[in-house]
Coordinates of C-alpha atoms in Angstrom, one line a residue:
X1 CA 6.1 13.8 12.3
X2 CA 2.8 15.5 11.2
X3 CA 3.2 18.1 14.3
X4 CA 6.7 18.5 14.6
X5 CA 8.4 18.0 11.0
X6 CA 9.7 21.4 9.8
X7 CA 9.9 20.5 5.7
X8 CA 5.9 20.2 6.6
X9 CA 5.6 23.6 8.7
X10 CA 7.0 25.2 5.7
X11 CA 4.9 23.8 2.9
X12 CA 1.7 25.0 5.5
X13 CA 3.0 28.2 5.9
X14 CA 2.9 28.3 2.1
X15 CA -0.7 27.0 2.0
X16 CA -1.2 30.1 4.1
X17 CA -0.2 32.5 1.7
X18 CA -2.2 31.1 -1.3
X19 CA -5.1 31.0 0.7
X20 CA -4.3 34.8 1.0
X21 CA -3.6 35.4 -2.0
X22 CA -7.2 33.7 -3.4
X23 CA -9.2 35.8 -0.4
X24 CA -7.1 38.7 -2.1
X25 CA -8.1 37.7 -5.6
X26 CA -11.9 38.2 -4.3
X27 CA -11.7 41.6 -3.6
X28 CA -11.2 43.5 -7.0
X29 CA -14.9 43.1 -7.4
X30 CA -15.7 44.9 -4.5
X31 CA -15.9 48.7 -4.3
X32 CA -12.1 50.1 -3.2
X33 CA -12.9 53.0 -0.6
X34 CA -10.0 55.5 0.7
X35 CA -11.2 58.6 3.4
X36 CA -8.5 61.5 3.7
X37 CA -8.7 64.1 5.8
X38 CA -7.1 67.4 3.3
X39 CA -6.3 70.6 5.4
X40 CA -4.0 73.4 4.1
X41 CA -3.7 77.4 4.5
X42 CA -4.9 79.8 1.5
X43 CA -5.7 83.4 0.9
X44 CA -9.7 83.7 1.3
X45 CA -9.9 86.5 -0.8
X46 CA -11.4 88.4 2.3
X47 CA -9.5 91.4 5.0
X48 CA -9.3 88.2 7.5
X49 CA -6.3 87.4 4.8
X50 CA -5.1 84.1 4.9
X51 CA -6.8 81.3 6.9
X52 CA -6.9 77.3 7.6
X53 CA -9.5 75.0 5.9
X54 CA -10.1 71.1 6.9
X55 CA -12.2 68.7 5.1
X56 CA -13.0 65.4 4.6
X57 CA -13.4 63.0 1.9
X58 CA -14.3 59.6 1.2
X59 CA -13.6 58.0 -2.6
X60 CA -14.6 55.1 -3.9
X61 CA -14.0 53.0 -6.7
X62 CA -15.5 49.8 -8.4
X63 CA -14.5 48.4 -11.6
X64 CA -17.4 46.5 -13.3
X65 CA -16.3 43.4 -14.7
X66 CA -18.0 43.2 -17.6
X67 CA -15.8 41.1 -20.2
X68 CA -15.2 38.5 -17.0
X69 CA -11.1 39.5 -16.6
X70 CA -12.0 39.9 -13.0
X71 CA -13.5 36.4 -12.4
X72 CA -11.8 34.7 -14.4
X73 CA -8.9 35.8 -12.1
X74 CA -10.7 34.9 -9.3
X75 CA -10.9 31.7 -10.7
X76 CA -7.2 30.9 -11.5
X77 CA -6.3 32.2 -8.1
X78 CA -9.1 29.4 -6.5
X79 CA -7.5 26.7 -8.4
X80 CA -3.9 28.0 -7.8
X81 CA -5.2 27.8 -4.0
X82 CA -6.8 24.4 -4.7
X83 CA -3.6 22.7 -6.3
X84 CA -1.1 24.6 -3.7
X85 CA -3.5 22.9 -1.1
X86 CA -3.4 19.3 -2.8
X87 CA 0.6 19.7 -2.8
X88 CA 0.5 20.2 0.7
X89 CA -1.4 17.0 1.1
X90 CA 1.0 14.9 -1.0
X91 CA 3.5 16.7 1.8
X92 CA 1.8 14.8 4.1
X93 CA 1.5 11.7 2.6
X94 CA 5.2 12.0 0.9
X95 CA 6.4 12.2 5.0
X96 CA 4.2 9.4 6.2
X97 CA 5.9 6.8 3.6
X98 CA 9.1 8.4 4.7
X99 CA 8.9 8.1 8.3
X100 CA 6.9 4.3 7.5
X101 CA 10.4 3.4 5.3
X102 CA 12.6 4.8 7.8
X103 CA 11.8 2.8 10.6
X104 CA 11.2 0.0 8.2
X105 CA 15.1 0.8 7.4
X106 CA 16.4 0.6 11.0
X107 CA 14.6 -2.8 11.7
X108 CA 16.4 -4.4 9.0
X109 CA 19.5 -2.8 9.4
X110 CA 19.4 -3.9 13.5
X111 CA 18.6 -7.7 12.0
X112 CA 21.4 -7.0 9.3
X113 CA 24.2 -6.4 11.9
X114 CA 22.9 -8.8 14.5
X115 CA 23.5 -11.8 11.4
X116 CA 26.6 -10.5 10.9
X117 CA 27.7 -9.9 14.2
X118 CA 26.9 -14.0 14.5
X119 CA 29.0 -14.8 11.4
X120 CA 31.7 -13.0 12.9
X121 CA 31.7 -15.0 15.9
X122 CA 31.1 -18.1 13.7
X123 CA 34.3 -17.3 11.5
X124 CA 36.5 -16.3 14.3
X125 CA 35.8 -19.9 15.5
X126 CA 37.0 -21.1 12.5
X127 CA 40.2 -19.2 12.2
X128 CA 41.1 -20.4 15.5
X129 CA 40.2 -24.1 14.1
X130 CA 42.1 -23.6 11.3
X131 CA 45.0 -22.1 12.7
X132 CA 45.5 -25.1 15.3
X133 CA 45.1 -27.4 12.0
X134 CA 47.9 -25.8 10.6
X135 CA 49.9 -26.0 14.0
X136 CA 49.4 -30.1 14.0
X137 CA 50.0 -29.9 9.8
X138 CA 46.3 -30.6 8.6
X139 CA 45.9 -26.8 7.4
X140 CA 47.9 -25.0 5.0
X141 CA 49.1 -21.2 5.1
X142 CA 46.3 -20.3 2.2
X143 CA 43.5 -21.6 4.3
X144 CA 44.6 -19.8 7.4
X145 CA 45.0 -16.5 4.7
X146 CA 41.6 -17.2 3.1
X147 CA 40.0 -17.9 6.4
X148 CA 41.2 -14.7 7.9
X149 CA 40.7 -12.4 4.7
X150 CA 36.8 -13.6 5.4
X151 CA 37.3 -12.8 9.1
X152 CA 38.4 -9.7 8.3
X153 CA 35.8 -8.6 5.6
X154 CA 32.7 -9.5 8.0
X155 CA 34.2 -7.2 10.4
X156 CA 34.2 -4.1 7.8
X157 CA 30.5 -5.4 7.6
X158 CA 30.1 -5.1 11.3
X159 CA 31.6 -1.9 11.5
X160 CA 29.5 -0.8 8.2
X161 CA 26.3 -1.9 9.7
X162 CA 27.2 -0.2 12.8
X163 CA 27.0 3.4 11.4
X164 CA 24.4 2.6 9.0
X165 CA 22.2 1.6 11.7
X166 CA 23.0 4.7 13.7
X167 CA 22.5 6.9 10.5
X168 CA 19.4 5.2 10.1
X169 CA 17.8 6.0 13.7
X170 CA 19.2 10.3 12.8
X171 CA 17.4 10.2 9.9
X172 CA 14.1 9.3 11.6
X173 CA 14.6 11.7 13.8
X174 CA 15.2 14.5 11.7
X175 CA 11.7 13.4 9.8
X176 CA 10.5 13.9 13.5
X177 CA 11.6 17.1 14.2
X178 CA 14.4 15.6 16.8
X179 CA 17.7 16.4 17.7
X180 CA 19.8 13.5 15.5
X181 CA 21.4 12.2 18.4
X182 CA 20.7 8.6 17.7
X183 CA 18.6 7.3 20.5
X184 CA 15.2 6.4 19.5
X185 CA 14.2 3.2 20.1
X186 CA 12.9 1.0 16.8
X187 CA 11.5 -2.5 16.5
X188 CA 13.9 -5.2 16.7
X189 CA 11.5 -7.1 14.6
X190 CA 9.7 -6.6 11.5
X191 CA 5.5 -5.9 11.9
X192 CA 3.5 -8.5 10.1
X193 CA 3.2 -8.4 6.0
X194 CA 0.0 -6.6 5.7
X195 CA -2.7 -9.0 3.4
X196 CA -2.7 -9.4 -0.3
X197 CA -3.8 -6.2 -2.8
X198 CA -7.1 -7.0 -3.7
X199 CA -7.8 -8.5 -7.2
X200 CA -9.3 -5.4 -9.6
X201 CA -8.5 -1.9 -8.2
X202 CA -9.9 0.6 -9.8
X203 CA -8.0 3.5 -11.9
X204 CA -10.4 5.8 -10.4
X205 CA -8.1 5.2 -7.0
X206 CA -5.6 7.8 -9.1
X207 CA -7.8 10.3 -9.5
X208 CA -7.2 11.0 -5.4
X209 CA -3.4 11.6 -5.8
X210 CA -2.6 14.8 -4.8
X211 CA 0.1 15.3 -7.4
X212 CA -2.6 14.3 -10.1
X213 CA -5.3 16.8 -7.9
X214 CA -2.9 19.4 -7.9
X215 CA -2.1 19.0 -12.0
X216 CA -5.8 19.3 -12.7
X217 CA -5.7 22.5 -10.5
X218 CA -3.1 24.0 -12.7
X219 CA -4.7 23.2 -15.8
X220 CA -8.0 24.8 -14.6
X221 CA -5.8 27.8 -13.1
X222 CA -3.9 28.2 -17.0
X223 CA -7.7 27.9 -18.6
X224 CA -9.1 30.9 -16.4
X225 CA -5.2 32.8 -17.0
X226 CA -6.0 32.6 -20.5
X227 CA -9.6 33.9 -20.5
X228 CA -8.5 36.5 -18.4
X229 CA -5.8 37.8 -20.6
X230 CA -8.4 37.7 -23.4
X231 CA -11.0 40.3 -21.8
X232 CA -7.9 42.2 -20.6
X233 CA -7.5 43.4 -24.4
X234 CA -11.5 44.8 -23.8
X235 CA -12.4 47.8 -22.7
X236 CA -12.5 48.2 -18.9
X237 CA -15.4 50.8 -17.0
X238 CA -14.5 52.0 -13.7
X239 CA -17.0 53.5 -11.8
X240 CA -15.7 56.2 -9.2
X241 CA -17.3 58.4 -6.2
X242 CA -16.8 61.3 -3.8
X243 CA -18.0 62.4 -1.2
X244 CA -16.0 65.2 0.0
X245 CA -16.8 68.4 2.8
X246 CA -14.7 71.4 2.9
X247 CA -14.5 74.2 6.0
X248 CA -12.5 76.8 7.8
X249 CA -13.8 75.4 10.8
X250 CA -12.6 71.7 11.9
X251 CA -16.1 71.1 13.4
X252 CA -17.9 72.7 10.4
X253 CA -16.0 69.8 8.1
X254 CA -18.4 67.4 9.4
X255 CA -21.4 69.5 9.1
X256 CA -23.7 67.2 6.4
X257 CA -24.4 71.0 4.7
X258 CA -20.9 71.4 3.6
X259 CA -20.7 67.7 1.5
X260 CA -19.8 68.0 -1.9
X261 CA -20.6 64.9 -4.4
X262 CA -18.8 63.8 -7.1
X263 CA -19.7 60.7 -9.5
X264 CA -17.8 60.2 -12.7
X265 CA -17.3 57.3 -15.0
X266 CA -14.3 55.8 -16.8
X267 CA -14.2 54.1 -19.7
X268 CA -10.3 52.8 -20.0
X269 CA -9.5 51.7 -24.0
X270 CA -7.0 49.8 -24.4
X271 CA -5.6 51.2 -27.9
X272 CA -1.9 52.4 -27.5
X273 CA -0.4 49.6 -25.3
X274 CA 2.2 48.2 -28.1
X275 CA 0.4 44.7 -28.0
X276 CA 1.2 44.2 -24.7
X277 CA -2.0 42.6 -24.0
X278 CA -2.0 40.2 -27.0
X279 CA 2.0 39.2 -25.6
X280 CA 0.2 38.3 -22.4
X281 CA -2.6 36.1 -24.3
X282 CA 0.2 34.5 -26.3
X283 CA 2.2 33.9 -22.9
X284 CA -0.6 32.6 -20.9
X285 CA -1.7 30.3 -24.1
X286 CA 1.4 28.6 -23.7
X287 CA 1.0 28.5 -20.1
X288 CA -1.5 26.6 -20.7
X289 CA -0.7 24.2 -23.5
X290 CA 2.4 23.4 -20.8
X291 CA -0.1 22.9 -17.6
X292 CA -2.2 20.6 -19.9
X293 CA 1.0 18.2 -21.2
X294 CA 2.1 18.5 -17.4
X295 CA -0.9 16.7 -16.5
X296 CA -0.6 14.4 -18.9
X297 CA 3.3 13.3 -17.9
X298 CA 1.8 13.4 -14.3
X299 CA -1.0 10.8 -15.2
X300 CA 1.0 8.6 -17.0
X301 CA 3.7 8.8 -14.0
X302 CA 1.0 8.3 -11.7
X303 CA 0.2 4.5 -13.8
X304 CA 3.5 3.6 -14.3
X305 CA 4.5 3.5 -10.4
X306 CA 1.5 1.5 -9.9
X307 CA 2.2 -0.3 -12.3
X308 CA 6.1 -1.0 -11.0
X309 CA 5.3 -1.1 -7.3
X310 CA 2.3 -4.1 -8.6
X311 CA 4.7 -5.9 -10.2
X312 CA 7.4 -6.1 -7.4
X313 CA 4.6 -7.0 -5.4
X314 CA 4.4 -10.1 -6.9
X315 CA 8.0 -10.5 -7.9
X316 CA 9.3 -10.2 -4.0
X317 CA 6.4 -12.4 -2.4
X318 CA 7.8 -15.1 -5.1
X319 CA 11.5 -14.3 -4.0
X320 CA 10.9 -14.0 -0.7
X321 CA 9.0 -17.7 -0.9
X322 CA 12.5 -19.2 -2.6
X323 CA 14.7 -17.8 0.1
X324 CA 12.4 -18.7 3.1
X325 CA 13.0 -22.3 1.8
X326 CA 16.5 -21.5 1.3
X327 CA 16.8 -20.7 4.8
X328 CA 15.1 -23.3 6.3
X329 CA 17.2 -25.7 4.3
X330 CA 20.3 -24.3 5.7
X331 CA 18.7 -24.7 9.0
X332 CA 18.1 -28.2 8.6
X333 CA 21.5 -29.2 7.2
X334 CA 22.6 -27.6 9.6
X335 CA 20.6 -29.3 12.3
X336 CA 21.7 -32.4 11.1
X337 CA 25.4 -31.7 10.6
X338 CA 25.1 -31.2 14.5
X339 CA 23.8 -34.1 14.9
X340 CA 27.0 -35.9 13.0
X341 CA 29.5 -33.6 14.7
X342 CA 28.2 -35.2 18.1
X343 CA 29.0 -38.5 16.9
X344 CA 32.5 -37.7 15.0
X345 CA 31.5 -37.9 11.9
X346 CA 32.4 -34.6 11.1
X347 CA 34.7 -32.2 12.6
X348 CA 34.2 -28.8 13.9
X349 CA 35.4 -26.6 11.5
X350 CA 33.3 -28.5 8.8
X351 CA 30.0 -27.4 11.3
X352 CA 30.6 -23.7 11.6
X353 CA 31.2 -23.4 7.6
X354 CA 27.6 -24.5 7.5
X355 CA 26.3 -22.6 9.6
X356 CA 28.3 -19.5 8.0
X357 CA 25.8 -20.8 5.1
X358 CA 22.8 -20.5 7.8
X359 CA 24.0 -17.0 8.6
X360 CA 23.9 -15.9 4.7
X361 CA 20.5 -17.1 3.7
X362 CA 19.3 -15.8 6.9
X363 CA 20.3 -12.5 5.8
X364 CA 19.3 -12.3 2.4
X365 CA 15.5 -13.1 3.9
X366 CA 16.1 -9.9 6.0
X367 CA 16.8 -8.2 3.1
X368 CA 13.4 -9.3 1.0
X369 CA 11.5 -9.0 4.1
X370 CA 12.5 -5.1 4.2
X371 CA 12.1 -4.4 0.6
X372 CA 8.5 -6.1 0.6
X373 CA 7.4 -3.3 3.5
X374 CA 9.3 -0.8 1.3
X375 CA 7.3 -1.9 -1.7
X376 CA 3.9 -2.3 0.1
X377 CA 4.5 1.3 1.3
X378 CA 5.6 2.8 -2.2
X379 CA 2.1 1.1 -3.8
X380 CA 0.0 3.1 -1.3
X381 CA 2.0 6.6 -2.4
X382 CA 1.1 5.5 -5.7
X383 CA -2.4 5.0 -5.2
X384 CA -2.3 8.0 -3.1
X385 CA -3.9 6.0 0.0
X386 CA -5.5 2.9 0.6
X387 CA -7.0 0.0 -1.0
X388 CA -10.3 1.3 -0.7
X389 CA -12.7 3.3 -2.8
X390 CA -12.5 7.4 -2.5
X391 CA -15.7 7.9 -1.1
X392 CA -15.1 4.8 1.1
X393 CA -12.0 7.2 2.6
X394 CA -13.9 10.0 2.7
X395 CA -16.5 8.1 5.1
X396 CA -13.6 7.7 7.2

């Protein structure tokens, strides 16, 4: 998925142009040099008449940044780069917890539809139970109805899980950069729970979330914005330079006794500019004041899904405990309602209604089982990586 997704080619091609955009930042403090090459036909005031002239000229210009508006935005454009670049990394992790949950999906979906498959089965047994009961008059009309309204509804289930499971399988694919045609193989079985969270994690674990990283960026970004509109109301001084040659002879251009310097200064006052410039400190002030609460929503955002995800953590381990025993007590009645079917103590159709029962608390596990992965999965998003420390995943 990290090679082939397009969603994730895109957001680097983006990277790519705010990485040129910062290099292009850079280069207003360096001197801006144009060469022209000027020929034309005049009168030389001579009997030759009229004649050609060629010349060369190089000019540069540098604009001294004396009030900082030049650095400062150099320095938004480095953190604009910074928190483009940390979006691009919550890309990456945003598609790994997809790609985790989608397969996660299709497992339980497979184990969804194989339970139900078996109840099916299980209820098609009993309608055909029931509906010789009825032809020797021990079953009534209703529970041949009943039987076969459940018959049918568990085949809708079938048929449900059916395309889910296929949908499932094209939407992993498309996170892969496939063709959704359906046909990649997934687990049939779910991978082990991973171990317990650790006791104590540290806040600090948040401060490596690239949504939180890339906040921080813009707030440093609307801080340097700000100071930049400010010296923009200041005076600017914008040193220029030319060195020019002029001749009626193309080789006598580039004779070194025909170059002409020029050196000027300009000092550009801002006076008449109908408080433009203090609009754009007003409008970069709020800028910032909005980059600053964004950060703020992000953070407490960041807590509250760790919070949540912590919480479930617990809550499904403790539900997923309650149906284990639930299933394993529907296996054991089970196991011993076979036991009195084999001796006539009870008939057939009272067997497969248990293990209809089996079949149901068997599937609700599947159903905790998945959401537990899901869950483990959304905590690491929310801690924006693993359980360990930051410099312990940078050693890494």
């Amino acid at each position: 998925a990290m090679q082939s997704n397009f969603s994730l080619r895109s957001a680097a091609a983006n990277l790519e142009v705010s990485a040129a955009v910062a290099r292009q930042a850079d280069r207003r403090l360096e001197p801006v040099m144009a060469l022209s090459l000027p020929t034309g036909v005049g009168d030389q005031g001579t009997d030759a008449g009229t004649s050609a002239f060629f010349g060369t000229s190089l000019d540069v210009a540098w604009e001294a940044d004396i009030w900082g508006e030049i650095s400062s935005g150099q320095a938004a454009a480095l953190a604009d780069f910074q928190a483009a670049r940390a979006t691009f990394e919550g890309a990456r992790l945003s598609l790994a917890g997809q790609v985790t949950k989608a397969w996660f999906l299709a497992t339980q979906v497979w184990r969804q539809l194989e339970l139900t498959r078996a109840t099916r089965d299980n209820l098609q047994g009993v309608l055909d139970l029931t509906l010789e009961r009825q032809r020797i008059g021990q079953a009534s009309e209703q529970d041949v109805r009943l039987t076969r309204a459940d018959l049918s509804s568990t085949e809708d289930a079938v048929r449900n899980l059916e395309g889910a499971y296929e949908d499932a399988k094209r939407s992993l694919e498309v996170l892969l950069g496939r063709y959704p045609a359906a046909e990649i193989e997934v687990p049939l079985e779910f991978i082990a729970m991973p171990g317990p969270v650790p006791v104590g994690l540290p806040s600090e674990l948040l401060q490596r979330r690239p949504d939180v990283i890339a906040a921080d960026r813009r707030v440093a970004a609307s801080f340097a914005r700000v100071d930049s509109a400010q010296a923009a109301r200041l005076p600017s001084l914008t040193l220029t330079g030319s060195l020019g040659t002029a001749s009626n002879d193309l080789g006598g251009a580039l004779d070194p006794a025909n170059a002409i310097w020029n050196v000027g200064a300009n000092l550009l006052v801002p006076i008449l500019d109908q408080g433009g410039r203090q609009l754009g400190v007003e409008i970069t002030t709020a800028q910032q004041e909005a980059a600053v609460a964004d950060y703020a929503a992000t953070g407490l955002r960041a807590f509250s899904e760790v919070e949540s995800t912590l919480m479930q953590e617990s809550v499904l381990a403790d539900r997923e405990g309650f149906l284990e025993q639930s299933a394993e007590d529907n296996r054991e009645a089970y196991r011993l309602a076979e036991l009195q079917y084999n001796v006539g103590a009870i008939d057939q159709l009272s067997l497969l209604q248990i293990q209809t029962r089996v079949f149901s608390a068997e599937s609700q596990l599947v159903s905790i089982q998945g959401a537990r992965l899901t869950n483990r999965v959304d905590l690491h998003l929310a801690l924006g990586g693993s359980f360990e420390s930051p410099a312990a995943d940078e050693g890494e």
